[in-house]
Amino acid sequence: MIAFQTSPEKYRHWKLEAGDEGIASLTMDVQEDAPLRPDYKLKLNSYDLGVDIELADAVQRLRFEQPHIRAVVLRSGKSNIFCAGANIFMLGTSDHPFKVNFCKFTNETRLAMEDASQSSGQHYIAACGGTTAGGGYELALACDEILLVDDGNSAVSLPETALLAVLPGTGGLTRLVDKRKVRRDRADVFCTLAEGVKGRRALEWGLVDGVIPRSKFEAGVYERARAWAAKEPACKGPGIRLPELTLKISADRIDYEDVTLAMDRSLRTATLTVRGPREDAPKELAAIHEAGADFWPLRAFRSIDHALLHLRFNEPEIGLILLKSEGDLGRACAIDGALARFEGDWLVKETLLLIKRTLKRLDWTARTLFALIEPGSCFAGSLLELALGADRSYMLDSGDAGVCIAVTALNHGRFPMSNGLSRLESRFLGDPGRAAGAAARTLSAGDAEKAGLVTFALDAMDYEDAVRVAIEERASLSPDALTGMEANLRFAGPETIETKIFGRLSAWQNWIFTRPNATGAQGALTVYGTPERPAFDWRRT
Amino acid sequence: MIAFQTSPEKYRHWKLEAGDEGIASLTMDVQEDAPLRPDYKLKLNSYDLGVDIELADAVQRLRFEQPHIRAVVLRSGKSNIFCAGANIFMLGTSDHPFKVNFCKFTNETRLAMEDASQSSGQHYIAACGGTTAGGGYELALACDEILLVDDGNSAVSLPETALLAVLPGTGGLTRLVDKRKVRRDRADVFCTLAEGVKGRRALEWGLVDGVIPRSKFEAGVYERARAWAAKEPACKGPGIRLPELTLKISADRIDYEDVTLAMDRSLRTATLTVRGPREDAPKELAAIHEAGADFWPLRAFRSIDHALLHLRFNEPEIGLILLKSEGDLGRACAIDGALARFEGDWLVKETLLLIKRTLKRLDWTARTLFALIEPGSCFAGSLLELALGADRSYMLDSGDAGVCIAVTALNHGRFPMSNGLSRLESRFLGDPGRAAGAAARTLSAGDAEKAGLVTFALDAMDYEDAVRVAIEERASLSPDALTGMEANLRFAGPETIETKIFGRLSAWQNWIFTRPNATGAQGALTVYGTPERPAFDWRRT
């Protein structure tokens, strides 16, 4: 079982140091002998999931624990190499679902870096003091600025296609032409050049933002970090501690303080139940800071995030997640009210951003999502997003005094999906007025159905049967076809770099990962590092 | 070898009839016993590539031969069934490259229908007088309006996921939520319901635009067709005849009047040479109408289009297309001048639109494209688009009096790519002023390189070696990785329904086609129609 919790004192591959002038240093120094699985070594600052879990933790932690940090220098602890990318032997020996989920997680981590920059003013500078290859360059592409040492030797490269017959699938192709807007013909040359591009040409082609001689590299990097830091207001904080979540794992369930994840392996379903706040919403901002990591929305959504990662990696056969909530609808509304009232505060803002990222993680989870809205539930505002993000929702209609949901101000744009739209806007793409007009109010099942906020509102006679049949039917369908179907239906409307990475680039990479030219017995990924040459089926498709 | 030329008198599966009031009738009546390969029967108005080649011909022909037609009623010649979609046994017995190319061609045909509606005012009405399933409903989705008979029985459906473990990959998922903007939770229900949705619910969910009782169906359809026809100006034409192209096929080449396609199987390359106009551009519009299908741009681009289809289906191992031109640069510029001058004329406009569609076909061709700009070439304007659409271009620099290219007015937005941008705009995404500022002029190799219009300008000493090495290197790379790479690099910038269909939906479908759950020995597609049940690997990825 892969664990997703860590903290700086446990890091084996990264070192996080806060320095002066709001500048932190995040140093990648991968321990060869500490891979996640024992069958490969992490040479040349290559990474596996374990390395990336630490990176994701550091990026998240910087936002909550050190909000005064305004620039983060991402550097290597090894000489002459920045990062060699994802470990090839790890990829070559992993099964398809793991490869796909590994890529998805690393993509989410890089997007979290960009989110930290855009939303929280923590800017990343890639200090590429040596070879920056494959996933190493993709990591740099996720930074605000890429500085490459000019030593006649160090190059940036995306050798995946040439050496491994796969794609730079951690956002590489997309960020090259869409974020950095590198000319497509130059991108074509670059992506087939195993040795990469260095020095002046790297700068001229827009692959890096600066090239600096080795003797001036440290000073040059520091100068740029200061310039980035100077763009942001100086004072935020003090930060709060993010202790590891308290959780209890047993064979078929995980219990968190506010969340329970329960697996039914015979049905291949999991029920994710979120318990709403048990106390009244804080009236004062100070109370939120005092609660810190125990502030309900922060703790609850951190738990949901953890549960989703657990499902993806440790429960591959669970195909359907049933989303439920329990608690007091009024209190859940009141928490949203407090979040909205204090949103100018950095900690409240970070909490809202964490909820946003968690909901995106849900959107990109390749499992069917059904929301079940039943007596005792509290789908209000931020929790209602779970139901709006679901592939379908079933609501028990027990009359006007029965089950209710609540729209709050937070449903209007505070948690944009990857397509840039709120879940209400995505839902009512054909009728935008309906999204804008969904006023903050409590709705009965009948009203919710009329307002288009739930798929089905059913009376007690029909509800149980309908849900049971829907679950059984869903569980009988091909998991691959469902993954493809959901990836296409969930993200209508505008496309962004995020939707391109998850929708287009990842889909092509998934395809290529299944092709014998990459992963067959004579595939390039399989034979890499052996004396054998790959053998290709030359048919183009 | 699959032939791509046909004409109405040869159709086996369709009947095209022009009627009164600018309304034509296009009737699908698939002959069971006339499949493209003998190992399946085309039951229930299901289609294979042969059926779709006729449809594509009819759609194209209507625009040139019957420009007065303003509404086309797409109907079935069979009772109680509109169309059952792509033939499943054909799909089940086809290899992966064929399946992928078949889907791409059918997608292009449906997009051509939408282009006829949007650009030429020929609107399509789907008269679904019976079961409208899978690809049959996707065909209807490509129409301007879908009318379903309300007989308590006839439904629209996308049963691919439920019955075959594949996707509605001919635009179905995308058009559902992006074109028709069906609510995503309803789309989810609809796409897993093998029996589909009929009557009032189909209308309420936005799956169709009208439901009409059987007794009033014909009259109702005709009324809507008249309403569509009335939106367009009444008079265009008379049309011109589109005779089949004159071509000579031998073992390693095809010779058209203006184009030669020559295969080098040892290098796995093909050279596509376009010969520019041999005569001066017509000075009068009448001369263009008189030339008709022999008007150079029309004939040349029809030939390019044919060559691309030939390569896709009949030459699967050719991985690299070398794009060349031969002729007088001034004459090529002058032809563009005539096209621009007379663009208000319907025939000139149709010619421009055909060039646009052919260039899109090139963009979506999953082969590497290198443009070679050499002495005697005539890459001007519309022909320059071939070079701008290539993955790279190499230009021989023989000094200022040497090889030149020419930008014309047509390079500015007359041939938008699927992303809605011109090839110049796509090229200079990072520097939009450069696209706008590319004035109509003739450029030497040095100027062209400075202007960013070619990838490399090389002198005679370097040119030959550089091109040879680039070709050899490209030919050594995995065809799958190149397909994925090119699909991601070619279409930066905005996304549209077209780019979503080819980039996202198709990528997922390609992946699913390779998965044992669909195409393995026990896969759903393989065992469909047999007594066996599919067996699934339940791991979600």
PDB file of C-alpha atoms in Angstrom, chain A residues 73-238:
ATOM      1  CA  VAL A  73      14.259  28.273  -6.245  1.00  0.00           C
ATOM      2  CA  LEU A  74      14.011  24.702  -7.482  1.00  0.00           C
ATOM      3  CA  ARG A  75      17.526  23.350  -7.719  1.00  0.00           C
ATOM      4  CA  SER A  76      19.496  20.141  -7.776  1.00  0.00           C
ATOM      5  CA  GLY A  77      21.760  18.853  -5.044  1.00  0.00           C
ATOM      6  CA  LYS A  78      23.888  16.993  -7.597  1.00  0.00           C
ATOM      7  CA  SER A  79      26.537  18.510  -9.792  1.00  0.00           C
ATOM      8  CA  ASN A  80      26.086  18.655 -13.561  1.00  0.00           C
ATOM      9  CA  ILE A  81      22.575  17.262 -13.455  1.00  0.00           C
ATOM     10  CA  PHE A  82      19.341  19.049 -12.671  1.00  0.00           C
ATOM     11  CA  CYS A  83      16.989  16.110 -13.138  1.00  0.00           C
ATOM     12  CA  ALA A  84      16.864  13.159 -15.539  1.00  0.00           C
ATOM     13  CA  GLY A  85      13.086  12.814 -15.428  1.00  0.00           C
ATOM     14  CA  ALA A  86      10.908   9.891 -14.443  1.00  0.00           C
ATOM     15  CA  ASN A  87      12.883   6.746 -13.764  1.00  0.00           C
ATOM     16  CA  ILE A  88      12.778   4.624 -16.884  1.00  0.00           C
ATOM     17  CA  PHE A  89      13.236   1.253 -15.231  1.00  0.00           C
ATOM     18  CA  MET A  90      10.405   2.076 -12.863  1.00  0.00           C
ATOM     19  CA  LEU A  91       8.198   2.911 -15.865  1.00  0.00           C
ATOM     20  CA  GLY A  92       9.337  -0.157 -17.781  1.00  0.00           C
ATOM     21  CA  THR A  93       8.444  -2.501 -14.936  1.00  0.00           C
ATOM     22  CA  SER A  94       5.161  -0.877 -13.867  1.00  0.00           C
ATOM     23  CA  ASP A  95       1.776  -2.074 -15.053  1.00  0.00           C
ATOM     24  CA  HIS A  96      -0.411   0.116 -17.230  1.00  0.00           C
ATOM     25  CA  PRO A  97      -2.794   1.408 -14.524  1.00  0.00           C
ATOM     26  CA  PHE A  98       0.153   2.399 -12.344  1.00  0.00           C
ATOM     27  CA  LYS A  99       1.906   4.216 -15.196  1.00  0.00           C
ATOM     28  CA  VAL A 100      -1.243   6.154 -16.007  1.00  0.00           C
ATOM     29  CA  ASN A 101      -1.915   7.075 -12.383  1.00  0.00           C
ATOM     30  CA  PHE A 102       1.712   7.994 -11.791  1.00  0.00           C
ATOM     31  CA  CYS A 103       1.593  10.411 -14.734  1.00  0.00           C
ATOM     32  CA  LYS A 104      -1.674  11.875 -13.512  1.00  0.00           C
ATOM     33  CA  PHE A 105      -0.290  12.525 -10.038  1.00  0.00           C
ATOM     34  CA  THR A 106       2.904  14.122 -11.319  1.00  0.00           C
ATOM     35  CA  ASN A 107       0.797  16.292 -13.617  1.00  0.00           C
ATOM     36  CA  GLU A 108      -1.357  17.386 -10.708  1.00  0.00           C
ATOM     37  CA  THR A 109       1.753  18.273  -8.718  1.00  0.00           C
ATOM     38  CA  ARG A 110       3.105  20.466 -11.528  1.00  0.00           C
ATOM     39  CA  LEU A 111      -0.267  22.159 -11.873  1.00  0.00           C
ATOM     40  CA  ALA A 112      -0.202  22.757  -8.114  1.00  0.00           C
ATOM     41  CA  MET A 113       3.096  24.615  -8.577  1.00  0.00           C
ATOM     42  CA  GLU A 114       1.500  26.800 -11.233  1.00  0.00           C
ATOM     43  CA  ASP A 115      -1.500  27.334  -8.990  1.00  0.00           C
ATOM     44  CA  ALA A 116       0.801  28.393  -6.139  1.00  0.00           C
ATOM     45  CA  SER A 117       2.314  30.956  -8.473  1.00  0.00           C
ATOM     46  CA  GLN A 118      -0.901  32.294  -9.985  1.00  0.00           C
ATOM     47  CA  SER A 119      -3.155  32.161  -6.951  1.00  0.00           C
ATOM     48  CA  SER A 120      -0.830  32.515  -3.964  1.00  0.00           C
ATOM     49  CA  GLY A 121       2.084  34.512  -5.338  1.00  0.00           C
ATOM     50  CA  GLN A 122       4.668  31.823  -4.630  1.00  0.00           C
ATOM     51  CA  HIS A 123       6.738  31.783  -7.796  1.00  0.00           C
ATOM     52  CA  TYR A 124       8.984  28.939  -8.886  1.00  0.00           C
ATOM     53  CA  ILE A 125      12.344  29.455 -10.556  1.00  0.00           C
ATOM     54  CA  ALA A 126      14.007  26.420 -12.108  1.00  0.00           C
ATOM     55  CA  ALA A 127      17.750  26.707 -11.557  1.00  0.00           C
ATOM     56  CA  CYS A 128      18.946  24.191 -14.130  1.00  0.00           C
ATOM     57  CA  GLY A 129      22.590  23.883 -13.213  1.00  0.00           C
ATOM     58  CA  GLY A 130      23.151  20.831 -15.367  1.00  0.00           C
ATOM     59  CA  THR A 131      21.446  18.295 -17.629  1.00  0.00           C
ATOM     60  CA  THR A 132      17.697  18.874 -17.631  1.00  0.00           C
ATOM     61  CA  ALA A 133      16.128  15.942 -19.415  1.00  0.00           C
ATOM     62  CA  GLY A 134      12.636  14.605 -20.014  1.00  0.00           C
ATOM     63  CA  GLY A 135      10.527  14.872 -16.882  1.00  0.00           C
ATOM     64  CA  GLY A 136      13.289  17.097 -15.508  1.00  0.00           C
ATOM     65  CA  TYR A 137      12.603  19.648 -18.200  1.00  0.00           C
ATOM     66  CA  GLU A 138       8.867  19.152 -17.734  1.00  0.00           C
ATOM     67  CA  LEU A 139       9.358  20.039 -14.071  1.00  0.00           C
ATOM     68  CA  ALA A 140      11.186  23.179 -15.172  1.00  0.00           C
ATOM     69  CA  LEU A 141       8.362  23.970 -17.624  1.00  0.00           C
ATOM     70  CA  ALA A 142       5.968  24.120 -14.680  1.00  0.00           C
ATOM     71  CA  CYS A 143       8.075  26.906 -13.145  1.00  0.00           C
ATOM     72  CA  ASP A 144       7.643  30.618 -13.804  1.00  0.00           C
ATOM     73  CA  GLU A 145      11.145  30.945 -15.168  1.00  0.00           C
ATOM     74  CA  ILE A 146      13.806  28.548 -16.423  1.00  0.00           C
ATOM     75  CA  LEU A 147      17.466  29.476 -16.019  1.00  0.00           C
ATOM     76  CA  LEU A 148      20.022  27.203 -17.658  1.00  0.00           C
ATOM     77  CA  VAL A 149      23.709  27.138 -16.917  1.00  0.00           C
ATOM     78  CA  ASP A 150      25.770  28.024 -19.993  1.00  0.00           C
ATOM     79  CA  ASP A 151      28.757  25.698 -19.733  1.00  0.00           C
ATOM     80  CA  GLY A 152      28.924  24.381 -23.280  1.00  0.00           C
ATOM     81  CA  ASN A 153      27.461  21.129 -22.073  1.00  0.00           C
ATOM     82  CA  SER A 154      24.222  21.431 -20.113  1.00  0.00           C
ATOM     83  CA  ALA A 155      21.146  21.086 -22.292  1.00  0.00           C
ATOM     84  CA  VAL A 156      17.422  20.929 -21.887  1.00  0.00           C
ATOM     85  CA  SER A 157      15.838  17.997 -23.703  1.00  0.00           C
ATOM     86  CA  LEU A 158      12.729  15.927 -24.204  1.00  0.00           C
ATOM     87  CA  PRO A 159      14.251  12.634 -25.377  1.00  0.00           C
ATOM     88  CA  GLU A 160      11.140  10.516 -24.686  1.00  0.00           C
ATOM     89  CA  THR A 161      10.147  10.097 -28.330  1.00  0.00           C
ATOM     90  CA  ALA A 162      13.634   9.422 -29.621  1.00  0.00           C
ATOM     91  CA  LEU A 163      14.880   7.143 -26.852  1.00  0.00           C
ATOM     92  CA  LEU A 164      11.795   5.549 -25.332  1.00  0.00           C
ATOM     93  CA  ALA A 165       9.083   5.732 -28.006  1.00  0.00           C
ATOM     94  CA  VAL A 166       6.726   7.467 -25.587  1.00  0.00           C
ATOM     95  CA  LEU A 167       5.681  11.101 -25.127  1.00  0.00           C
ATOM     96  CA  PRO A 168       6.831  13.848 -22.822  1.00  0.00           C
ATOM     97  CA  GLY A 169       3.464  13.264 -21.193  1.00  0.00           C
ATOM     98  CA  THR A 170       3.837  15.219 -17.972  1.00  0.00           C
ATOM     99  CA  GLY A 171       2.645  18.344 -19.688  1.00  0.00           C
ATOM    100  CA  GLY A 172       5.790  18.664 -21.796  1.00  0.00           C
ATOM    101  CA  LEU A 173       4.332  18.873 -25.284  1.00  0.00           C
ATOM    102  CA  THR A 174       1.445  21.073 -24.172  1.00  0.00           C
ATOM    103  CA  ARG A 175       3.501  23.529 -22.131  1.00  0.00           C
ATOM    104  CA  LEU A 176       6.040  23.832 -24.927  1.00  0.00           C
ATOM    105  CA  VAL A 177       3.598  25.135 -27.521  1.00  0.00           C
ATOM    106  CA  ASP A 178       0.750  26.432 -25.348  1.00  0.00           C
ATOM    107  CA  LYS A 179       2.412  27.899 -22.259  1.00  0.00           C
ATOM    108  CA  ARG A 180       5.771  28.946 -23.679  1.00  0.00           C
ATOM    109  CA  LYS A 181       4.381  29.264 -27.216  1.00  0.00           C
ATOM    110  CA  VAL A 182       7.476  27.786 -28.808  1.00  0.00           C
ATOM    111  CA  ARG A 183       7.088  27.724 -32.593  1.00  0.00           C
ATOM    112  CA  ARG A 184       5.660  24.357 -33.534  1.00  0.00           C
ATOM    113  CA  ASP A 185       8.340  23.495 -36.094  1.00  0.00           C
ATOM    114  CA  ARG A 186      11.072  24.247 -33.569  1.00  0.00           C
ATOM    115  CA  ALA A 187       9.177  22.204 -30.989  1.00  0.00           C
ATOM    116  CA  ASP A 188       9.122  19.351 -33.510  1.00  0.00           C
ATOM    117  CA  VAL A 189      12.893  19.503 -33.947  1.00  0.00           C
ATOM    118  CA  PHE A 190      13.487  19.822 -30.213  1.00  0.00           C
ATOM    119  CA  CYS A 191      11.234  16.889 -29.317  1.00  0.00           C
ATOM    120  CA  THR A 192      13.091  14.506 -31.601  1.00  0.00           C
ATOM    121  CA  LEU A 193      16.592  15.586 -30.587  1.00  0.00           C
ATOM    122  CA  ALA A 194      17.750  13.178 -27.877  1.00  0.00           C
ATOM    123  CA  GLU A 195      20.675  15.377 -26.945  1.00  0.00           C
ATOM    124  CA  GLY A 196      18.508  18.452 -26.577  1.00  0.00           C
ATOM    125  CA  VAL A 197      19.334  22.103 -27.059  1.00  0.00           C
ATOM    126  CA  LYS A 198      21.686  24.270 -25.043  1.00  0.00           C
ATOM    127  CA  GLY A 199      22.980  27.797 -24.662  1.00  0.00           C
ATOM    128  CA  ARG A 200      22.036  30.537 -27.069  1.00  0.00           C
ATOM    129  CA  ARG A 201      19.744  28.392 -29.204  1.00  0.00           C
ATOM    130  CA  ALA A 202      17.757  27.260 -26.155  1.00  0.00           C
ATOM    131  CA  LEU A 203      17.198  30.910 -25.361  1.00  0.00           C
ATOM    132  CA  GLU A 204      16.444  31.935 -28.943  1.00  0.00           C
ATOM    133  CA  TRP A 205      13.900  29.161 -29.351  1.00  0.00           C
ATOM    134  CA  GLY A 206      12.181  30.124 -26.089  1.00  0.00           C
ATOM    135  CA  LEU A 207      13.013  26.842 -24.359  1.00  0.00           C
ATOM    136  CA  VAL A 208      14.557  28.686 -21.409  1.00  0.00           C
ATOM    137  CA  ASP A 209      14.335  32.245 -20.101  1.00  0.00           C
ATOM    138  CA  GLY A 210      17.988  32.834 -19.440  1.00  0.00           C
ATOM    139  CA  VAL A 211      21.418  31.239 -19.900  1.00  0.00           C
ATOM    140  CA  ILE A 212      24.064  32.136 -17.340  1.00  0.00           C
ATOM    141  CA  PRO A 213      27.743  31.178 -17.186  1.00  0.00           C
ATOM    142  CA  ARG A 214      28.561  28.769 -14.384  1.00  0.00           C
ATOM    143  CA  SER A 215      30.636  31.311 -12.476  1.00  0.00           C
ATOM    144  CA  LYS A 216      27.693  33.683 -12.274  1.00  0.00           C
ATOM    145  CA  PHE A 217      24.920  31.084 -12.040  1.00  0.00           C
ATOM    146  CA  GLU A 218      24.148  31.231  -8.318  1.00  0.00           C
ATOM    147  CA  ALA A 219      24.174  35.000  -8.264  1.00  0.00           C
ATOM    148  CA  GLY A 220      22.059  35.202 -11.410  1.00  0.00           C
ATOM    149  CA  VAL A 221      19.469  32.793 -10.051  1.00  0.00           C
ATOM    150  CA  TYR A 222      19.280  34.686  -6.792  1.00  0.00           C
ATOM    151  CA  GLU A 223      18.818  37.968  -8.592  1.00  0.00           C
ATOM    152  CA  ARG A 224      15.884  36.593 -10.558  1.00  0.00           C
ATOM    153  CA  ALA A 225      14.364  35.076  -7.427  1.00  0.00           C
ATOM    154  CA  ARG A 226      14.533  38.473  -5.770  1.00  0.00           C
ATOM    155  CA  ALA A 227      12.850  40.054  -8.770  1.00  0.00           C
ATOM    156  CA  TRP A 228       9.993  37.544  -8.573  1.00  0.00           C
ATOM    157  CA  ALA A 229       9.687  37.993  -4.820  1.00  0.00           C
ATOM    158  CA  ALA A 230       9.552  41.753  -5.240  1.00  0.00           C
ATOM    159  CA  LYS A 231       6.374  41.436  -7.329  1.00  0.00           C
ATOM    160  CA  GLU A 232       4.392  40.201  -4.344  1.00  0.00           C
ATOM    161  CA  PRO A 233       3.282  41.954  -1.155  1.00  0.00           C
ATOM    162  CA  ALA A 234       5.788  41.313   1.591  1.00  0.00           C
ATOM    163  CA  CYS A 235       3.725  40.189   4.565  1.00  0.00           C
ATOM    164  CA  LYS A 236       1.535  37.165   4.959  1.00  0.00           C
ATOM    165  CA  GLY A 237       1.349  34.860   7.893  1.00  0.00           C
ATOM    166  CA  PRO A 238       2.368  33.628  10.315  1.00  0.00           C
TER     167      PRO A 238
END
